PDB file of C-alpha atoms in Angstrom:
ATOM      1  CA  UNK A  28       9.019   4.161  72.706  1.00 41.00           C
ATOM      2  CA  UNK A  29       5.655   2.465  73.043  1.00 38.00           C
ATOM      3  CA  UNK A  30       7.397  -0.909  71.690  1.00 42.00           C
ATOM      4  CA  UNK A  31      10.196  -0.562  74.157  1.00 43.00           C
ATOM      5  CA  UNK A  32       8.015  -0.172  76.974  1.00 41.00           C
ATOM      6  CA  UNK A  33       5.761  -3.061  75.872  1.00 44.00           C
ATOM      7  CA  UNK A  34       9.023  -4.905  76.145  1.00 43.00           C
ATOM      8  CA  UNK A  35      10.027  -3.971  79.350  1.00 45.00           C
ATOM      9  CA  UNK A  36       6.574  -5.298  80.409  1.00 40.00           C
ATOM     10  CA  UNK A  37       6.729  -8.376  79.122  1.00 46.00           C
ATOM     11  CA  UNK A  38      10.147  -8.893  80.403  1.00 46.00           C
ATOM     12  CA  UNK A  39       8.934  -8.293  84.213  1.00 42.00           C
ATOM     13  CA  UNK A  40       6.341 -10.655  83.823  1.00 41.00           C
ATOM     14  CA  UNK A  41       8.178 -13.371  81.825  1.00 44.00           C
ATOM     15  CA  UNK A  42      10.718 -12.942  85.366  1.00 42.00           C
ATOM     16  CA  UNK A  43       7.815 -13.265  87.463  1.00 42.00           C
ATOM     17  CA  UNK A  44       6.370 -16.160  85.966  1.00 43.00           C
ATOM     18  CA  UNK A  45       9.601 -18.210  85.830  1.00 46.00           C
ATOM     19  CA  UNK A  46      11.088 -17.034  89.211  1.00 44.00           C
ATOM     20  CA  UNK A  47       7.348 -16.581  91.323  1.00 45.00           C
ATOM     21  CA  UNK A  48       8.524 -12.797  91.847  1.00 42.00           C
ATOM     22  CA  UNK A  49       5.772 -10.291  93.306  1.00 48.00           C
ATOM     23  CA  UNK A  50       4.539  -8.655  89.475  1.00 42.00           C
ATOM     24  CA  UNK A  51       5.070  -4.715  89.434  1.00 42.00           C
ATOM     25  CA  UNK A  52       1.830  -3.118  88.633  1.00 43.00           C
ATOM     26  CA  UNK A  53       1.550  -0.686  86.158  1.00 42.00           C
ATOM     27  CA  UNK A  54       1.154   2.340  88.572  1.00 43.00           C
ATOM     28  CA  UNK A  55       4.374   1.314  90.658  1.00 42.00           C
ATOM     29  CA  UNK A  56       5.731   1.290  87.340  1.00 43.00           C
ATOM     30  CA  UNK A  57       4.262   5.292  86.586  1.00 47.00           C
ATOM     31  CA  UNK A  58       4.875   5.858  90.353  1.00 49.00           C
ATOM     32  CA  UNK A  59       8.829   5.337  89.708  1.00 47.00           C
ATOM     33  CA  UNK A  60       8.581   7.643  86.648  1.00 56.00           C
ATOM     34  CA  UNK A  61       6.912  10.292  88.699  1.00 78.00           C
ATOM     35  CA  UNK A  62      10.017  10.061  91.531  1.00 91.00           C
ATOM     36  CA  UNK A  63      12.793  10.849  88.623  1.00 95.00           C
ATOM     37  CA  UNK A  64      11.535  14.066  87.720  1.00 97.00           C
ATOM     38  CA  UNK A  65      10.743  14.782  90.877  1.00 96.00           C
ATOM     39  CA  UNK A  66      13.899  13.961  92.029  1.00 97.00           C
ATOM     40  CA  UNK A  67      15.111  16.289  88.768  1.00 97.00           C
ATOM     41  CA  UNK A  68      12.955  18.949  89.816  1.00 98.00           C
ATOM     42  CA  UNK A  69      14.976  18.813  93.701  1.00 97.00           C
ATOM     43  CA  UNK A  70      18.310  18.842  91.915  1.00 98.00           C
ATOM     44  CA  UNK A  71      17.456  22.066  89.769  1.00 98.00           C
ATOM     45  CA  UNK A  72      16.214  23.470  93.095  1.00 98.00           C
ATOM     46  CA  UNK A  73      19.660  22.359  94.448  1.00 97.00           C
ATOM     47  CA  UNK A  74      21.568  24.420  92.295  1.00 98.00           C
ATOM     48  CA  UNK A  75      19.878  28.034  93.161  1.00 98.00           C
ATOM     49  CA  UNK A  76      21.955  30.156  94.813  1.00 98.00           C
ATOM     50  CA  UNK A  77      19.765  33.144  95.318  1.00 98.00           C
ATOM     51  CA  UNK A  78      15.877  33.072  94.964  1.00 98.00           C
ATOM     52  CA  UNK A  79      14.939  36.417  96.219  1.00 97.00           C
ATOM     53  CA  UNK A  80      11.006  36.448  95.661  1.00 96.00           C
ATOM     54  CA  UNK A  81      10.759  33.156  97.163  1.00 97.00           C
ATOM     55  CA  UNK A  82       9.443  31.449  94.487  1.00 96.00           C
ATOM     56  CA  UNK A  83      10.857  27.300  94.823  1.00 97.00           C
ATOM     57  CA  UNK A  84       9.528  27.816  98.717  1.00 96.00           C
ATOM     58  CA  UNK A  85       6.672  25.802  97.351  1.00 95.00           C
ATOM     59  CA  UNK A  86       9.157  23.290  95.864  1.00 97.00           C
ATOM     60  CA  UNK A  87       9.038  20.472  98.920  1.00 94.00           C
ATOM     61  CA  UNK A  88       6.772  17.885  99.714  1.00 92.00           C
ATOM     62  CA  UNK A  89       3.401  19.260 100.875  1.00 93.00           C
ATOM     63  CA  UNK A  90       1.889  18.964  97.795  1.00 94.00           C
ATOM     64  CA  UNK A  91       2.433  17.081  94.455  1.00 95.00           C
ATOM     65  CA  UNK A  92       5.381  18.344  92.284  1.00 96.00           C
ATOM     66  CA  UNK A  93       2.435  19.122  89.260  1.00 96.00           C
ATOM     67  CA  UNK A  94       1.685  22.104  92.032  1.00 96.00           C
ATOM     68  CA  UNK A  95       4.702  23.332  92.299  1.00 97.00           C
ATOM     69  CA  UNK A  96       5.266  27.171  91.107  1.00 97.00           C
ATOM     70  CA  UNK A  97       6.139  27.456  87.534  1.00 98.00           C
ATOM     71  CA  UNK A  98       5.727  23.331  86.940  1.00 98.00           C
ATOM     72  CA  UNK A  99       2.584  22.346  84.675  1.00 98.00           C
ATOM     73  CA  UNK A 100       2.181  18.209  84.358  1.00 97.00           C
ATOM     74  CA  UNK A 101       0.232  16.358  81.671  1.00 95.00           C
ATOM     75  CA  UNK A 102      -2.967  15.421  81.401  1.00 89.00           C
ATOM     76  CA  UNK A 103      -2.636  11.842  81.413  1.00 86.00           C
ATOM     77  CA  UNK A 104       0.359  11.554  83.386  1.00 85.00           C
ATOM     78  CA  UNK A 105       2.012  13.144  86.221  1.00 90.00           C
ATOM     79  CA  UNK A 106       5.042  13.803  84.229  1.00 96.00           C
ATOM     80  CA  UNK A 107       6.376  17.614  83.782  1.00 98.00           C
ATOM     81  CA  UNK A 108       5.733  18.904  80.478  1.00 98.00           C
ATOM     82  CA  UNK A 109       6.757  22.687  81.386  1.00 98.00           C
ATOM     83  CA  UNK A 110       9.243  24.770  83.728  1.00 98.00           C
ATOM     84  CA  UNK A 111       8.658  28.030  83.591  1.00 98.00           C
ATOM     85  CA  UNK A 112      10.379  30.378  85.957  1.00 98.00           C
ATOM     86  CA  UNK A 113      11.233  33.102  83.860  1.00 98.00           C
ATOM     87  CA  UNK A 114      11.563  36.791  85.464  1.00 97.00           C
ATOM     88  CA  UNK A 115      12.238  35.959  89.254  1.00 97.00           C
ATOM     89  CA  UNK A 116      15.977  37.227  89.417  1.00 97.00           C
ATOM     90  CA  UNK A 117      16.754  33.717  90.248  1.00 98.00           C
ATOM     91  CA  UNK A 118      20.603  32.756  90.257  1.00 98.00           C
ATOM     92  CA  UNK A 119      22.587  29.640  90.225  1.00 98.00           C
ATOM     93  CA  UNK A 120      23.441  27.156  87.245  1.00 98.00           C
ATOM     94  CA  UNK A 121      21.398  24.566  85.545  1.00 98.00           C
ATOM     95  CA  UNK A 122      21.400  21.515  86.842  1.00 97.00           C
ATOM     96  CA  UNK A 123      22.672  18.548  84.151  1.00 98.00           C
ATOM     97  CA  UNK A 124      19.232  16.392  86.369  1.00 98.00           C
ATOM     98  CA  UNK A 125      17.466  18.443  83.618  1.00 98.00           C
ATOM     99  CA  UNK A 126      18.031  15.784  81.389  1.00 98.00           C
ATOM    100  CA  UNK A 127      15.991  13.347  83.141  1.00 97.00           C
ATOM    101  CA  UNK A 128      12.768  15.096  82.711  1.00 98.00           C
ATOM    102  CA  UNK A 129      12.268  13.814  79.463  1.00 97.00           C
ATOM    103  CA  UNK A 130       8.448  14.712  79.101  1.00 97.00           C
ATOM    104  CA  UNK A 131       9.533  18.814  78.954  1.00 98.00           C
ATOM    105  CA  UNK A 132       8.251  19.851  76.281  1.00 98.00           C
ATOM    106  CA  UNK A 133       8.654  24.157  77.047  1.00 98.00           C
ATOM    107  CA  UNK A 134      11.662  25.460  78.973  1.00 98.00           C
ATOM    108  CA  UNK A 135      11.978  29.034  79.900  1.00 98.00           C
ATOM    109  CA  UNK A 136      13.664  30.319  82.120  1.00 98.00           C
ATOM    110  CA  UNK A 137      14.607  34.436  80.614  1.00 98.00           C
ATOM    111  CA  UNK A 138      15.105  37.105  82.695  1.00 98.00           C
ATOM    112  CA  UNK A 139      17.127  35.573  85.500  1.00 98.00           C
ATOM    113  CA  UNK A 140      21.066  35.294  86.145  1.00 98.00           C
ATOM    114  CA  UNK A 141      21.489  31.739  85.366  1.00 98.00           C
ATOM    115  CA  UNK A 142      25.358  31.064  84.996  1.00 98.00           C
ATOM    116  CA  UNK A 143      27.430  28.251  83.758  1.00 98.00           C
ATOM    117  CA  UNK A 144      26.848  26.423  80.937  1.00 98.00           C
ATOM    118  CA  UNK A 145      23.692  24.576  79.317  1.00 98.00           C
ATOM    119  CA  UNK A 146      24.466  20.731  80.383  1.00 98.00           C
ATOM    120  CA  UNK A 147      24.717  18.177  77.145  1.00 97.00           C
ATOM    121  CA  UNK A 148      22.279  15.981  79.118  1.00 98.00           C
ATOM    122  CA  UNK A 149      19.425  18.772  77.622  1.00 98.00           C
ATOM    123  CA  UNK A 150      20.251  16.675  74.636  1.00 97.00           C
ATOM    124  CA  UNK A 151      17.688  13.616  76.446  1.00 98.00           C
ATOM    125  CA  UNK A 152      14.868  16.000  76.326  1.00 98.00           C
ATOM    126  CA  UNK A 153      13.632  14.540  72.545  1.00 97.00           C
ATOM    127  CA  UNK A 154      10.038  15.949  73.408  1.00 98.00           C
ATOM    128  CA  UNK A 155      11.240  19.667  73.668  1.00 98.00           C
ATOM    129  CA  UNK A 156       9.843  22.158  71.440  1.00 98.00           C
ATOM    130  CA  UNK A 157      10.702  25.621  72.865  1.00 98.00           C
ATOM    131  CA  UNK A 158      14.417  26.027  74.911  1.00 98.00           C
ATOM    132  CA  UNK A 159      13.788  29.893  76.226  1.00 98.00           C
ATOM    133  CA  UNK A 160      17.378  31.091  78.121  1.00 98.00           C
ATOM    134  CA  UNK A 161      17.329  34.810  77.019  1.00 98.00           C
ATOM    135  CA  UNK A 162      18.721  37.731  79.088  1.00 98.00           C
ATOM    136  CA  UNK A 163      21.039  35.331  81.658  1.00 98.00           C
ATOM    137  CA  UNK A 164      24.859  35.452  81.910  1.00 98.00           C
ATOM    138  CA  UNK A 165      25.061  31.465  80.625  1.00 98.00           C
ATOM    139  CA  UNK A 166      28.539  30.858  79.038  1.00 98.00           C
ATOM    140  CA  UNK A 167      30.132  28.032  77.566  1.00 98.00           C
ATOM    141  CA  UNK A 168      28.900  26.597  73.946  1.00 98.00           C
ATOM    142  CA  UNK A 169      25.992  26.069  72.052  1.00 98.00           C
ATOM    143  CA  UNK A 170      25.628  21.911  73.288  1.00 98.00           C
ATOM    144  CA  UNK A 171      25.723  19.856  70.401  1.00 98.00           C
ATOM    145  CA  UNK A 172      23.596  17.593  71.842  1.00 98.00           C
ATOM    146  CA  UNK A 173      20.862  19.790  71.973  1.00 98.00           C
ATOM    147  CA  UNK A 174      20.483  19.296  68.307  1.00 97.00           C
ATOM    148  CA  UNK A 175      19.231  15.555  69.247  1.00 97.00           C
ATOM    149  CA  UNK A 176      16.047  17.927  70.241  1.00 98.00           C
ATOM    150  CA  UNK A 177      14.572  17.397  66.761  1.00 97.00           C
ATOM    151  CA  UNK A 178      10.742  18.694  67.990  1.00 98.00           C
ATOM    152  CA  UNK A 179      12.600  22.324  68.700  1.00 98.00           C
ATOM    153  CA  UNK A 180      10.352  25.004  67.564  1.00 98.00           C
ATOM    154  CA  UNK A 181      12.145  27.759  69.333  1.00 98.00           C
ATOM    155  CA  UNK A 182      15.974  27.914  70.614  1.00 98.00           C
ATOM    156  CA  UNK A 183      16.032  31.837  72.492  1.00 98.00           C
ATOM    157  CA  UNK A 184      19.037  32.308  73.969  1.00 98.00           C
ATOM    158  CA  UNK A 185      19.729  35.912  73.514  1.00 98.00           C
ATOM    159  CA  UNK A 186      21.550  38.253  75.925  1.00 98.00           C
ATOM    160  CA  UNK A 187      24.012  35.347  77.350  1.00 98.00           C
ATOM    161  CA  UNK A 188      27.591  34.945  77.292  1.00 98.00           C
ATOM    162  CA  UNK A 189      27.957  31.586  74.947  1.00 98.00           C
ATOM    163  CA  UNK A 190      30.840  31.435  72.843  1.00 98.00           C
ATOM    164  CA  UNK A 191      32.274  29.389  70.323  1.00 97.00           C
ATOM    165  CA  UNK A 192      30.609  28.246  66.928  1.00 98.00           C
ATOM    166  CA  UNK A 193      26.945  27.718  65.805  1.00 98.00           C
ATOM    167  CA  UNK A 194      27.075  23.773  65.566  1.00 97.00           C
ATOM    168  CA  UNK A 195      26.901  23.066  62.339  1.00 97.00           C
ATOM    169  CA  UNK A 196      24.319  20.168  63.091  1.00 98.00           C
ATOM    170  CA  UNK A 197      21.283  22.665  63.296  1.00 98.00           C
ATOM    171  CA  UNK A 198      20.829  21.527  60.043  1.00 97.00           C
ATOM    172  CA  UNK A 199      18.696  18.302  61.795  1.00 97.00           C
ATOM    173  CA  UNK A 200      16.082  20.724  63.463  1.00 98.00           C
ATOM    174  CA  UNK A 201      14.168  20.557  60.023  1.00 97.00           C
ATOM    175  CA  UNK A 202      11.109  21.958  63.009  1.00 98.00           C
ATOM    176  CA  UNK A 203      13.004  25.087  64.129  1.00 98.00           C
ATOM    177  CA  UNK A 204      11.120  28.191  63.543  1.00 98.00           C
ATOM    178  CA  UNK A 205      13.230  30.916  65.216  1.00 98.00           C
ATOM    179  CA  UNK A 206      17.278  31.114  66.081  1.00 98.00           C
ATOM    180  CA  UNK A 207      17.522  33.566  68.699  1.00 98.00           C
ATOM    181  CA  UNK A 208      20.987  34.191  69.663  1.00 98.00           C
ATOM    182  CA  UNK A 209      21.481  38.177  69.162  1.00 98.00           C
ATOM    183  CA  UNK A 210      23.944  39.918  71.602  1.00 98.00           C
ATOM    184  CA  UNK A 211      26.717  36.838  72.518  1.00 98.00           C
ATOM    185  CA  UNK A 212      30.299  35.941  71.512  1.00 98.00           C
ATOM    186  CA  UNK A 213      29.596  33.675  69.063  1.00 98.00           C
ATOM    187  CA  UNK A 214      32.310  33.311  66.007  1.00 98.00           C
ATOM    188  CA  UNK A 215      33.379  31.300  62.915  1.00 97.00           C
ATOM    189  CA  UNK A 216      30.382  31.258  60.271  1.00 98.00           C
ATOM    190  CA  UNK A 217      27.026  30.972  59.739  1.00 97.00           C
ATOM    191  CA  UNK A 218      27.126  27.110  58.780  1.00 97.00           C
ATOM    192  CA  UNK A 219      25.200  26.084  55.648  1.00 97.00           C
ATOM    193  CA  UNK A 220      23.526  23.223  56.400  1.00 97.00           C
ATOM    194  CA  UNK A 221      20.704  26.696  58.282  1.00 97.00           C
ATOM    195  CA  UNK A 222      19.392  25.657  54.525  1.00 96.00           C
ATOM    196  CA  UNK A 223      18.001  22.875  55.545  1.00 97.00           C
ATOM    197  CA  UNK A 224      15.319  24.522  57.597  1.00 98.00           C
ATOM    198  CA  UNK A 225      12.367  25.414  55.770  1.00 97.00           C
ATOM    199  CA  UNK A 226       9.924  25.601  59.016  1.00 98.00           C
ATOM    200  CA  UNK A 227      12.699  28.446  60.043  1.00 98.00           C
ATOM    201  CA  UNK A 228      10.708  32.265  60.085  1.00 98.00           C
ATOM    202  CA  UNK A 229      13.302  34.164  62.786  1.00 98.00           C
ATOM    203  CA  UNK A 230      17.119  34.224  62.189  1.00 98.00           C
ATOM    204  CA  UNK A 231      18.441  36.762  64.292  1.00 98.00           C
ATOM    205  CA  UNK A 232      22.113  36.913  65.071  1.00 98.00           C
ATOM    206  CA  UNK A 233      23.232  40.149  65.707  1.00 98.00           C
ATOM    207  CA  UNK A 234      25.938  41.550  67.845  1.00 98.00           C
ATOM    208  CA  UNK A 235      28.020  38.789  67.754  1.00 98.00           C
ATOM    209  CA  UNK A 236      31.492  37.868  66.106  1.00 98.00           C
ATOM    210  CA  UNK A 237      30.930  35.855  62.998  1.00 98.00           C
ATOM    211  CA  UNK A 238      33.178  36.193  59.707  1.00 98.00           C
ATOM    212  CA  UNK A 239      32.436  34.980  56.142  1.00 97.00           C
ATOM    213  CA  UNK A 240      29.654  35.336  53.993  1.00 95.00           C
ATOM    214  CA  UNK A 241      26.257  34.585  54.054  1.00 95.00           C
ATOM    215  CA  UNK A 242      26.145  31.001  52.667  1.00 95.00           C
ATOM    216  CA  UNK A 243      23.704  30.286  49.022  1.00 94.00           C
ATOM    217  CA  UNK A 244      22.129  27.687  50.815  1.00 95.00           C
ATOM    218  CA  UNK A 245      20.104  29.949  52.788  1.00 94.00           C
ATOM    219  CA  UNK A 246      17.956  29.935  49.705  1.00 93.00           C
ATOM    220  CA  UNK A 247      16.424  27.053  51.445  1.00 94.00           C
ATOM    221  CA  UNK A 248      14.673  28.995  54.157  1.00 97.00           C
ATOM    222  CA  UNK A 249      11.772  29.288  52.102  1.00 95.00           C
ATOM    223  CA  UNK A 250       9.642  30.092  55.235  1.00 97.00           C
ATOM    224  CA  UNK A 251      12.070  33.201  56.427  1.00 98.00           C
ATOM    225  CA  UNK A 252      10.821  36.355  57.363  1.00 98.00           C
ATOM    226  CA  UNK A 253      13.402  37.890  59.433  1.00 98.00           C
ATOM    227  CA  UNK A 254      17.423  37.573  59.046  1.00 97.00           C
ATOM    228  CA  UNK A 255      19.181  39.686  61.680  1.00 98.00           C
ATOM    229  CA  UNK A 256      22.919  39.743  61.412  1.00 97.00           C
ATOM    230  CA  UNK A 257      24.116  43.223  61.881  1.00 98.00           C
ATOM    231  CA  UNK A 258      27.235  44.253  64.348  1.00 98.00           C
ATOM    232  CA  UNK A 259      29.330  40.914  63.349  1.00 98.00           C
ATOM    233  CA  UNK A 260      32.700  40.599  60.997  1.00 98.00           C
ATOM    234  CA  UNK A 261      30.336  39.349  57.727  1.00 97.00           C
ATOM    235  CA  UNK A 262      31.449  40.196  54.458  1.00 96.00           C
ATOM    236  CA  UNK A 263      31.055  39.729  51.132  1.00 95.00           C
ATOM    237  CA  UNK A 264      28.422  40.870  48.450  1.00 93.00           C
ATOM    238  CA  UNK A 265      25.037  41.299  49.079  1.00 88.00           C
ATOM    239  CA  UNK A 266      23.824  37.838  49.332  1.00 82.00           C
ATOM    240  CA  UNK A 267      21.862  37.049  45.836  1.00 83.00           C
ATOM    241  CA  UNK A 268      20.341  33.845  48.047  1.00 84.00           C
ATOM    242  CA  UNK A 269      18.445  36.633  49.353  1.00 87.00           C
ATOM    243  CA  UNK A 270      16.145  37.387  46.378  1.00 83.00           C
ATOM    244  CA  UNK A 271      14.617  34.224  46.427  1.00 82.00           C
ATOM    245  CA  UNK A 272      12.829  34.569  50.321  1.00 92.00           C
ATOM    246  CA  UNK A 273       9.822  36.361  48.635  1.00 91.00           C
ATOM    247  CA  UNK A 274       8.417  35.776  52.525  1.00 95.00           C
ATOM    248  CA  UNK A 275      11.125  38.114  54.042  1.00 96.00           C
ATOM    249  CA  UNK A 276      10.117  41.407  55.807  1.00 96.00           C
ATOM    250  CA  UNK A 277      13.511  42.681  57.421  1.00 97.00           C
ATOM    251  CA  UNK A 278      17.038  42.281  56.504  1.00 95.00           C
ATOM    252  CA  UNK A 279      19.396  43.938  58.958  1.00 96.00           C
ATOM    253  CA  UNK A 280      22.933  43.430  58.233  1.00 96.00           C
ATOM    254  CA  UNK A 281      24.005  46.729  59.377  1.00 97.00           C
ATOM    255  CA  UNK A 282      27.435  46.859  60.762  1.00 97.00           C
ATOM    256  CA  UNK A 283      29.788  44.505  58.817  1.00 97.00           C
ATOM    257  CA  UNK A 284      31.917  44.558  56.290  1.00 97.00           C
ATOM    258  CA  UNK A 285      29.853  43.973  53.054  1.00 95.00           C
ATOM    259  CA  UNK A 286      30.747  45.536  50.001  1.00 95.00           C
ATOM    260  CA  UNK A 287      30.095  45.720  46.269  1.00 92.00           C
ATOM    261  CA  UNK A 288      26.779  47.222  44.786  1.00 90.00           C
ATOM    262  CA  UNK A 289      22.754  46.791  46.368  1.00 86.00           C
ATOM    263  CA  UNK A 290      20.192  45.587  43.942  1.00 83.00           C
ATOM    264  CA  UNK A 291      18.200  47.989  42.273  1.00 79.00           C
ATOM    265  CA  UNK A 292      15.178  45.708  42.037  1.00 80.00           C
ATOM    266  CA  UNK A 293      14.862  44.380  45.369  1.00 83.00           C
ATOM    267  CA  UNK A 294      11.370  45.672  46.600  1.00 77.00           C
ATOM    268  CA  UNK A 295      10.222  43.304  43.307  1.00 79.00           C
ATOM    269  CA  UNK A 296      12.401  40.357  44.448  1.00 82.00           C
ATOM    270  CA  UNK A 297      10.824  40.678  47.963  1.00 89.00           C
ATOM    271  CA  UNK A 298       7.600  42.272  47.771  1.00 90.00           C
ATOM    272  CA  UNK A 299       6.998  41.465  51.545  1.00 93.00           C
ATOM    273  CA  UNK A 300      10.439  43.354  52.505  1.00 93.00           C
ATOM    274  CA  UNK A 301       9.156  46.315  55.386  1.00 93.00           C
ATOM    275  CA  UNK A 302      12.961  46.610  56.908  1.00 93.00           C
ATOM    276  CA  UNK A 303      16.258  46.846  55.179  1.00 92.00           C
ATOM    277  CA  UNK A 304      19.059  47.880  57.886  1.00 93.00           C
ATOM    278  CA  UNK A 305      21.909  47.978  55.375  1.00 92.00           C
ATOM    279  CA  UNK A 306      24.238  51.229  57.194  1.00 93.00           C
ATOM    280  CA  UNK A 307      27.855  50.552  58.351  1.00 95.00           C
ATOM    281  CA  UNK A 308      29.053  48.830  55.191  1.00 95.00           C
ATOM    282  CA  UNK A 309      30.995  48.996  51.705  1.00 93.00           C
ATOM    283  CA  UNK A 310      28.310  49.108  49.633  1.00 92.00           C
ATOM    284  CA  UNK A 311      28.655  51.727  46.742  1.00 90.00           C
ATOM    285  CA  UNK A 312      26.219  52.615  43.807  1.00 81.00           C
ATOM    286  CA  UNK A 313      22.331  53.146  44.140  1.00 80.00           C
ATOM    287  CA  UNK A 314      21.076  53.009  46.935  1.00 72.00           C
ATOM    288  CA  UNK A 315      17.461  51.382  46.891  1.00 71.00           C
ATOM    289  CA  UNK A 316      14.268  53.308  48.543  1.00 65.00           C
ATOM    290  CA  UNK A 317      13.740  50.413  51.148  1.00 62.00           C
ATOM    291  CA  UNK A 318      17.146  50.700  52.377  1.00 55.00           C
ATOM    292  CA  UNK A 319      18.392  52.602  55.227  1.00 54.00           C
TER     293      UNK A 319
END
């Protein structure tokens, strides 16, 4: 990025030498930065429908879009590094501008009745480390795109209305530390390339629609500590990928359609293991003394 905008530079003077055209300076340069997420930040505001508390009426051009409610800016630049207007009852949809303010590096926006879809263009914001959607009525799919995010740290999006699969590219956010998409209509499977994520610590998917089994490559998720899957279509045997997450300390899978006998020996496979939500299933045999 640094070499790219080095480029640029050198390009605008090379132009201004040859051609005797006025030489941007470097803060008309920042200053046109600091209009396109401003601009961004009047296009989100364009797409609320309801704000009941008030809270964008500070959106406008009194002061400096850093001052704006629920907008924090860098240090070093005026650029907008977090939205967060989670809680307000705001409705509306999110506005694909988004995309343009590529400095974001926290979104959240829970507790609010957001609608529509999440716009690919959140696929431009490759500085984003936490994407927090829960408890709105967003439908649609999971964006591929958003996978180009490779700094995620967090994807929340519980409590929505997405459908569809889980994109089998969140095998790239090698960063992710919690999954977080209990209580939508997801369906198809859980993909196996989730075993690429060792950073990942919270995989909860419960209440939604998926079918299959738990993939072996979740061995990979060496860093796990909760897998919540219960109230889906899963089936199988008791995943023996399992044994290996010595780090895990609750396995809920309650609610599906497992079957086929629960190790005996589990509390020695997983001596960290608090939780194990096991109820609404096939198994048969022994039933261990951590499981419920």
């Amino acid at each position: 990025m640094k070499l790219q905008a080095n480029l640029c530079l050198a390009a605008i003077f090379l132009l201004s030498f040859c051609f005797k055209l006025p030489l941007f300076s470097i803060s008309a340069i920042h200053a046109l930065s600091n209009e396109t997420d401003r601009f961004a930040l009047l296009h989100f505001k364009q797409s609320i429908t309801s704000d009941p508390f008030g809270i964008l009426s500070s959106w406008n051009d009194s002061v400096s879009f850093c001052n704006w409610h629920g907008i924090t800016c860098g240090r070093r630049h005026p650029r907008v590094t977090s939205l967060d207007l989670q809680g307000h009852n705001l409705k509306g949809s999110l506005s694909p501008h988004i995309g343009n303010l590529t400095f974001l590096r926290f979104i959240s926006l829970q507790e609010n009745s957001f609608s529509g879809q999440i716009p690919q263009q959140v696929g431009h914001l490759f500085r984003l480390q936490h994407l927090i959607l829960a408890n709105n009525t967003i439908g649609g799919k999971i964006p591929v795109s958003l996978m180009n995010c490779s700094k995620l740290r967090t994807i929340n999006l519980f409590g929505n209305k997405l459908h569809g699969d889980i994109p089998k590219e969140i095998g790239t956010l090698i960063k992710l530390e919690t999954f977080q998409v209990r209580k939508n209509n997801l369906r198809g499977v859980i993909p196996t390339s989730l075993g690429n994520l060792s950073s990942l610590k919270v995989f909860s998917v419960t209440y939604n629609d998926l079918v299959g089994s738990i993939p072996d490559e979740i061995r990979g998720l060496s860093s796990l500590k909760k897998f919540l899957a219960a109230a889906n279509r899963l089936s199988g045997t008791f995943p023996s990928s399992l044994y290996n997450l010595s780090s895990l300390n609750e396995i809920s899978i309650t609610s599906n359609q497992f079957n086929g006998n629960l190790p005996a020996n589990i509390s020695f496979d997983l001596p960290n293991l608090q939780i194990l939500l096991v109820g609404g299933n096939k198994f048969s045999g022994t039933i261990p003394a951590v499981a419920i």
